[in-house]
Coordinates of N, CA and C in Angstrom, one line a residue:
M1021 N -21.2 -1.4 8.9 CA -20.1 -0.3 10.0 C -20.6 0.8 9.4
N1022 N -20.9 1.7 10.3 CA -20.7 3.1 10.1 C -19.7 4.0 10.0
E1023 N -20.0 5.5 9.6 CA -18.9 6.5 10.0 C -17.7 6.4 11.1
F1024 N -18.6 6.1 12.0 CA -17.6 6.0 13.5 C -16.5 4.7 13.5
G1025 N -16.9 4.1 12.6 CA -16.2 2.6 13.3 C -17.2 1.3 13.7
I1026 N -18.4 2.0 14.1 CA -19.1 1.0 15.1 C -19.4 -0.2 13.9
I1027 N -19.4 -1.5 14.4 CA -19.8 -2.4 13.6 C -21.1 -3.0 14.1
Y1028 N -22.1 -3.6 13.2 CA -23.2 -4.1 13.7 C -23.4 -5.4 12.7
E1029 N -24.1 -6.4 13.4 CA -24.4 -7.7 13.0 C -25.6 -7.9 13.0
W1030 N -26.1 -8.9 11.9 CA -27.8 -8.8 11.4 C -28.1 -10.2 11.5
N1031 N -28.9 -10.7 12.6 CA -29.4 -12.2 12.3 C -30.4 -12.3 11.3
S1032 N -30.3 -13.2 10.6 CA -31.2 -13.6 9.2 C -32.2 -14.2 10.1
E1033 N -32.1 -15.2 11.1 CA -33.2 -15.7 11.7 C -33.9 -15.2 12.4
T1034 N -33.7 -14.3 13.4 CA -34.4 -13.3 14.2 C -34.8 -11.9 13.9
L1035 N -33.9 -11.4 12.7 CA -34.2 -10.3 12.0 C -33.8 -8.9 13.0
A1036 N -32.7 -9.7 13.8 CA -32.2 -8.4 14.9 C -31.0 -8.0 14.5
V1037 N -30.9 -6.0 14.6 CA -29.5 -5.9 14.3 C -28.8 -5.5 16.0
K1038 N -27.9 -6.0 16.1 CA -26.8 -5.7 17.2 C -25.6 -4.9 16.9
E1039 N -25.2 -4.3 17.9 CA -23.9 -3.8 17.8 C -22.5 -4.8 18.4
I1040 N -21.8 -5.0 17.7 CA -20.5 -5.8 18.0 C -19.6 -5.0 18.8
E1041 N -18.9 -5.8 19.9 CA -18.1 -5.6 20.7 C -17.1 -4.5 20.0
R1042 N -16.9 -3.4 20.5 CA -16.1 -2.6 20.2 C -14.3 -3.1 20.3
K1043 N -13.6 -2.8 19.2 CA -12.5 -3.2 19.1 C -11.2 -2.4 19.8
S1044 N -10.2 -2.5 20.0 CA -9.5 -1.6 20.5 C -9.0 -0.1 19.7
S1045 N -9.4 -0.2 18.8 CA -8.7 0.9 17.6 C -9.9 0.9 16.6
K1046 N -10.1 1.9 16.0 CA -11.0 2.2 15.3 C -10.7 1.5 13.9
I1047 N -11.7 0.5 13.3 CA -12.2 -0.2 12.6 C -12.2 0.3 11.3
I1048 N -11.9 0.5 10.0 CA -11.9 0.9 8.9 C -12.1 0.1 7.8
D1049 N -12.3 -1.2 8.2 CA -12.9 -2.0 6.8 C -13.0 -3.6 7.4
I1050 N -13.8 -4.4 7.1 CA -14.5 -5.5 7.4 C -14.3 -6.4 6.5
S1051 N -14.0 -7.8 6.8 CA -14.4 -8.8 5.3 C -15.0 -10.1 6.4
A1052 N -15.6 -10.9 6.0 CA -16.5 -11.9 6.4 C -16.8 -12.9 5.3
K1053 N -16.8 -14.2 5.8 CA -17.1 -15.8 5.2 C -17.2 -16.2 6.0
N1054 N -18.1 -17.4 5.9 CA -18.2 -18.8 6.6 C -18.2 -18.4 8.0
N1055 N -17.2 -18.8 8.3 CA -16.7 -18.6 10.3 C -15.5 -17.6 10.3
Q1056 N -15.5 -16.9 9.4 CA -14.0 -16.4 10.0 C -14.5 -14.7 9.7
R1057 N -14.5 -13.5 10.6 CA -14.6 -12.1 10.5 C -13.2 -11.8 10.5
L1058 N -12.9 -10.1 9.6 CA -11.6 -9.8 9.7 C -12.0 -8.1 10.0
Y1059 N -11.0 -7.6 10.8 CA -11.3 -6.0 11.1 C -10.0 -5.4 11.1
I1060 N -10.1 -4.5 9.8 CA -8.8 -3.8 9.5 C -8.5 -2.2 10.3
T1061 N -7.6 -2.3 11.3 CA -7.7 -0.9 11.7 C -7.4 0.3 11.5
S1062 N -7.3 1.1 12.1 CA -6.6 2.4 11.5 C -4.9 2.4 11.4
R1063 N -4.9 1.4 12.1 CA -3.1 1.3 12.4 C -2.7 0.5 10.9
G1064 N -3.6 -0.4 10.7 CA -3.1 -1.1 9.4 C -3.0 -3.0 10.0
T1065 N -3.4 -2.6 11.4 CA -3.4 -4.3 11.8 C -4.7 -4.9 11.6
I1066 N -4.7 -6.4 11.6 CA -6.0 -7.0 11.4 C -6.2 -7.6 12.3
L1067 N -7.6 -7.7 12.4 CA -7.9 -8.7 13.7 C -9.0 -9.7 13.7
G1068 N -9.0 -11.0 14.0 CA -9.5 -11.9 13.4 C -10.5 -12.6 14.7
E1069 N -11.5 -12.9 14.0 CA -12.5 -14.1 14.6 C -12.9 -15.0 13.9
G1070 N -12.3 -16.2 14.1 CA -12.9 -17.5 13.6 C -11.9 -18.9 13.4
D1071 N -12.1 -19.5 11.8 CA -11.5 -20.4 11.6 C -9.9 -20.3 11.2
I1072 N -9.5 -19.5 10.6 CA -8.3 -19.1 9.9 C -7.5 -18.0 11.0
L1073 N -8.3 -17.2 11.6 CA -7.5 -16.4 12.4 C -8.1 -15.8 13.6
N1074 N -7.8 -16.0 14.8 CA -8.3 -15.6 16.3 C -7.2 -14.7 16.8
G1075 N -7.3 -13.5 17.0 CA -7.0 -12.6 17.8 C -5.7 -11.7 16.8
E1076 N -4.9 -11.0 16.8 CA -4.1 -10.1 16.2 C -3.1 -10.7 14.9
M1077 N -3.5 -10.5 13.5 CA -2.5 -11.0 13.0 C -0.8 -10.5 13.0
Q1078 N -0.2 -11.2 13.4 CA 1.5 -11.1 13.6 C 2.0 -10.8 12.4
G1079 N 2.9 -9.7 12.6 CA 3.7 -8.9 11.5 C 2.8 -8.2 10.7
M1080 N 2.0 -8.1 10.7 CA 1.2 -7.0 9.8 C 1.0 -5.6 9.9
Q1081 N 1.5 -4.4 9.8 CA 1.1 -3.3 10.0 C 0.8 -2.1 9.3
D1082 N 0.4 -2.6 7.5 CA 0.1 -2.0 6.8 C -1.4 -1.8 6.2
A1083 N -2.2 -3.0 6.5 CA -3.2 -3.5 5.5 C -4.0 -2.2 5.5
V1084 N -4.6 -2.6 4.3 CA -5.8 -1.3 3.8 C -6.9 -2.2 3.5
K1085 N -6.9 -3.5 3.2 CA -8.1 -4.1 2.8 C -7.8 -5.8 3.1
A1086 N -8.6 -6.8 3.2 CA -8.5 -8.2 3.6 C -9.8 -8.7 2.9
E1087 N -9.1 -9.9 2.6 CA -10.3 -10.9 2.0 C -10.2 -12.0 2.4
V1088 N -11.2 -12.9 3.1 CA -11.5 -14.1 3.6 C -11.7 -15.1 1.8
L1089 N -10.7 -16.1 2.2 CA -10.9 -17.3 1.2 C -11.2 -18.2 1.6
Q1090 N -11.4 -19.5 1.0 CA -11.7 -21.0 1.6 C -10.7 -21.1 2.6
D1091 N -9.2 -21.1 2.8 CA -8.6 -21.5 3.7 C -7.6 -20.5 4.2
R1092 N -7.8 -19.1 3.7 CA -6.5 -18.3 3.6 C -7.0 -17.0 3.9
I1093 N -6.5 -16.3 3.9 CA -6.8 -14.3 3.9 C -6.0 -13.8 3.1
L1094 N -6.4 -13.0 2.2 CA -5.7 -12.0 1.3 C -5.7 -10.7 1.6
I1095 N -4.5 -10.2 1.6 CA -4.0 -8.4 2.1 C -3.8 -7.9 1.3
L1096 N -4.4 -6.7 0.9 CA -3.9 -5.5 0.6 C -3.0 -4.6 1.3
K1097 N -1.8 -4.5 0.8 CA -1.2 -3.2 1.9 C -1.1 -2.0 1.1
S1098 N -0.8 -1.0 1.9 CA -0.7 0.3 1.6 C 0.6 0.5 0.5
D1099 N 1.4 -0.3 0.5 CA 2.2 0.0 -0.9 C 2.0 -0.5 -2.1
G1100 N 0.5 -1.1 -2.2 CA 0.3 -2.1 -3.3 C 1.1 -3.2 -3.0
T1101 N 1.5 -4.2 -2.3 CA 1.7 -5.6 -2.5 C 1.0 -6.2 -1.9
V1102 N 0.8 -7.5 -2.2 CA -0.2 -8.3 -1.5 C 0.4 -9.4 -0.7
C1103 N -0.2 -9.9 0.3 CA 0.4 -11.0 1.3 C -1.1 -11.9 1.7
E1104 N -0.7 -13.1 1.9 CA -1.5 -14.1 2.0 C -1.4 -15.0 3.5
Y1105 N -2.0 -14.8 4.1 CA -2.0 -15.5 5.6 C -2.7 -16.8 5.6
V1106 N -1.5 -18.0 5.6 CA -1.9 -19.1 5.5 C -1.5 -20.4 6.3
N1107 N -2.1 -21.0 7.2 CA -1.8 -21.8 8.1 C -0.7 -21.2 9.3
G1108 N -1.2 -19.9 9.7 CA -0.8 -19.1 10.4 C 0.6 -18.5 10.4
M1109 N 0.7 -18.5 8.9 CA 1.9 -17.8 8.6 C 1.7 -16.9 7.2
L1110 N 2.7 -15.6 7.5 CA 2.2 -14.4 6.3 C 3.1 -14.5 5.3
Q1111 N 2.6 -14.6 4.1 CA 3.5 -14.7 3.1 C 3.4 -13.6 1.9
N1112 N 4.1 -12.9 1.3 CA 4.4 -12.0 0.6 C 4.1 -13.2 -1.1
K1113 N 3.0 -12.2 -1.6 CA 2.7 -12.6 -3.0 C 3.6 -11.9 -4.0
V1114 N 4.3 -12.8 -5.1 CA 4.8 -11.9 -5.9 C 4.1 -11.6 -7.4
L1115 N 4.0 -10.3 -7.6 CA 3.1 -10.0 -8.3 C 3.9 -8.7 -9.5
K1116 N 3.7 -8.9 -10.6 CA 4.2 -8.0 -11.5 C 3.9 -6.7 -11.4
E1117 N 2.6 -6.0 -11.0 CA 2.7 -4.8 -10.9 C 2.1 -4.7 -9.3
R1118 N 1.9 -3.2 -9.5 CA 1.2 -2.6 -8.1 C -0.3 -3.1 -7.9
V1119 N -0.9 -3.0 -7.0 CA -2.2 -3.7 -6.9 C -2.9 -2.2 -6.1
I1120 N -4.1 -2.4 -6.9 CA -4.8 -1.1 -6.1 C -6.0 -1.2 -5.3
D1121 N -6.3 -3.0 -6.0 CA -7.4 -3.5 -4.9 C -7.5 -5.2 -4.9
I1122 N -8.2 -5.4 -4.3 CA -8.4 -7.2 -4.3 C -9.9 -7.2 -3.8
S1123 N -10.5 -8.7 -4.3 CA -11.5 -9.1 -3.9 C -11.4 -10.6 -4.0
G1124 N -12.4 -11.8 -3.7 CA -12.2 -13.0 -4.0 C -13.4 -13.5 -3.7
N1125 N -13.3 -14.7 -4.0 CA -14.7 -15.8 -3.5 C -13.7 -17.0 -2.8
M1126 N -14.6 -18.1 -2.6 CA -14.0 -19.1 -2.0 C -12.6 -19.2 -2.5
T1127 N -12.5 -19.6 -3.8 CA -11.4 -20.4 -4.3 C -10.5 -19.7 -5.3
N1128 N -11.0 -18.4 -5.7 CA -10.4 -17.5 -6.9 C -9.9 -16.2 -5.9
A1129 N -8.6 -15.5 -6.0 CA -8.2 -14.1 -6.0 C -8.6 -13.6 -6.9
L1130 N -9.0 -12.0 -6.8 CA -8.8 -11.2 -8.0 C -8.0 -9.9 -7.4
Y1131 N -6.9 -9.8 -8.1 CA -6.0 -8.6 -8.2 C -6.2 -7.5 -9.3
Q1132 N -6.4 -6.1 -8.5 CA -6.5 -5.3 -10.2 C -5.6 -4.1 -9.4
T1133 N -4.8 -4.1 -10.9 CA -3.9 -3.1 -11.2 C -4.4 -1.9 -11.9
V1134 N -3.6 -1.0 -11.7 CA -3.9 0.3 -12.8 C -4.4 -0.1 -13.9
R1135 N -3.8 -1.0 -14.7 CA -4.2 -1.1 -15.9 C -5.1 -2.3 -16.3
R1136 N -5.6 -3.5 -15.4 CA -6.1 -4.3 -15.8 C -6.6 -5.2 -14.6
K1137 N -7.2 -6.3 -14.6 CA -7.8 -7.4 -13.5 C -7.4 -8.3 -14.0
N1138 N -6.6 -9.2 -12.8 CA -6.0 -10.7 -13.1 C -6.7 -11.5 -12.0
I1139 N -7.2 -12.6 -12.7 CA -7.9 -13.8 -11.9 C -6.9 -14.8 -11.6
C1140 N -6.7 -14.9 -10.4 CA -5.9 -15.8 -10.0 C -6.6 -17.2 -9.2
N1141 N -6.4 -18.4 -10.1 CA -6.8 -19.7 -9.2 C -5.6 -19.9 -8.1
R1142 N -6.0 -20.5 -7.2 CA -5.2 -20.9 -6.5 C -4.1 -22.1 -6.9

């Protein structure tokens, strides 16, 4: 993704780079794993293409980052709270501290607070 929110895709077989179709809003962040792509817009909405989410995530208005896990999507909101999107439903995660960053691999989620990192297995 470049500074204008234009997203490019690289094909490892052909070594070709191409621009991905523009979305309706400016894209500020992306996340992709397996058969899922996520686009976080400047409005805080999440658009998805893939096995977990196709289209706009309903009920999400203030996302700043999202991570694709094996069968769910982990979302950091602007107020420091975290949600998960699982089986078509958006659920709040109950965490003791305000979160400043998230990441994850296929089965584990990592929540970083001001004071420490917490690894949470599913």
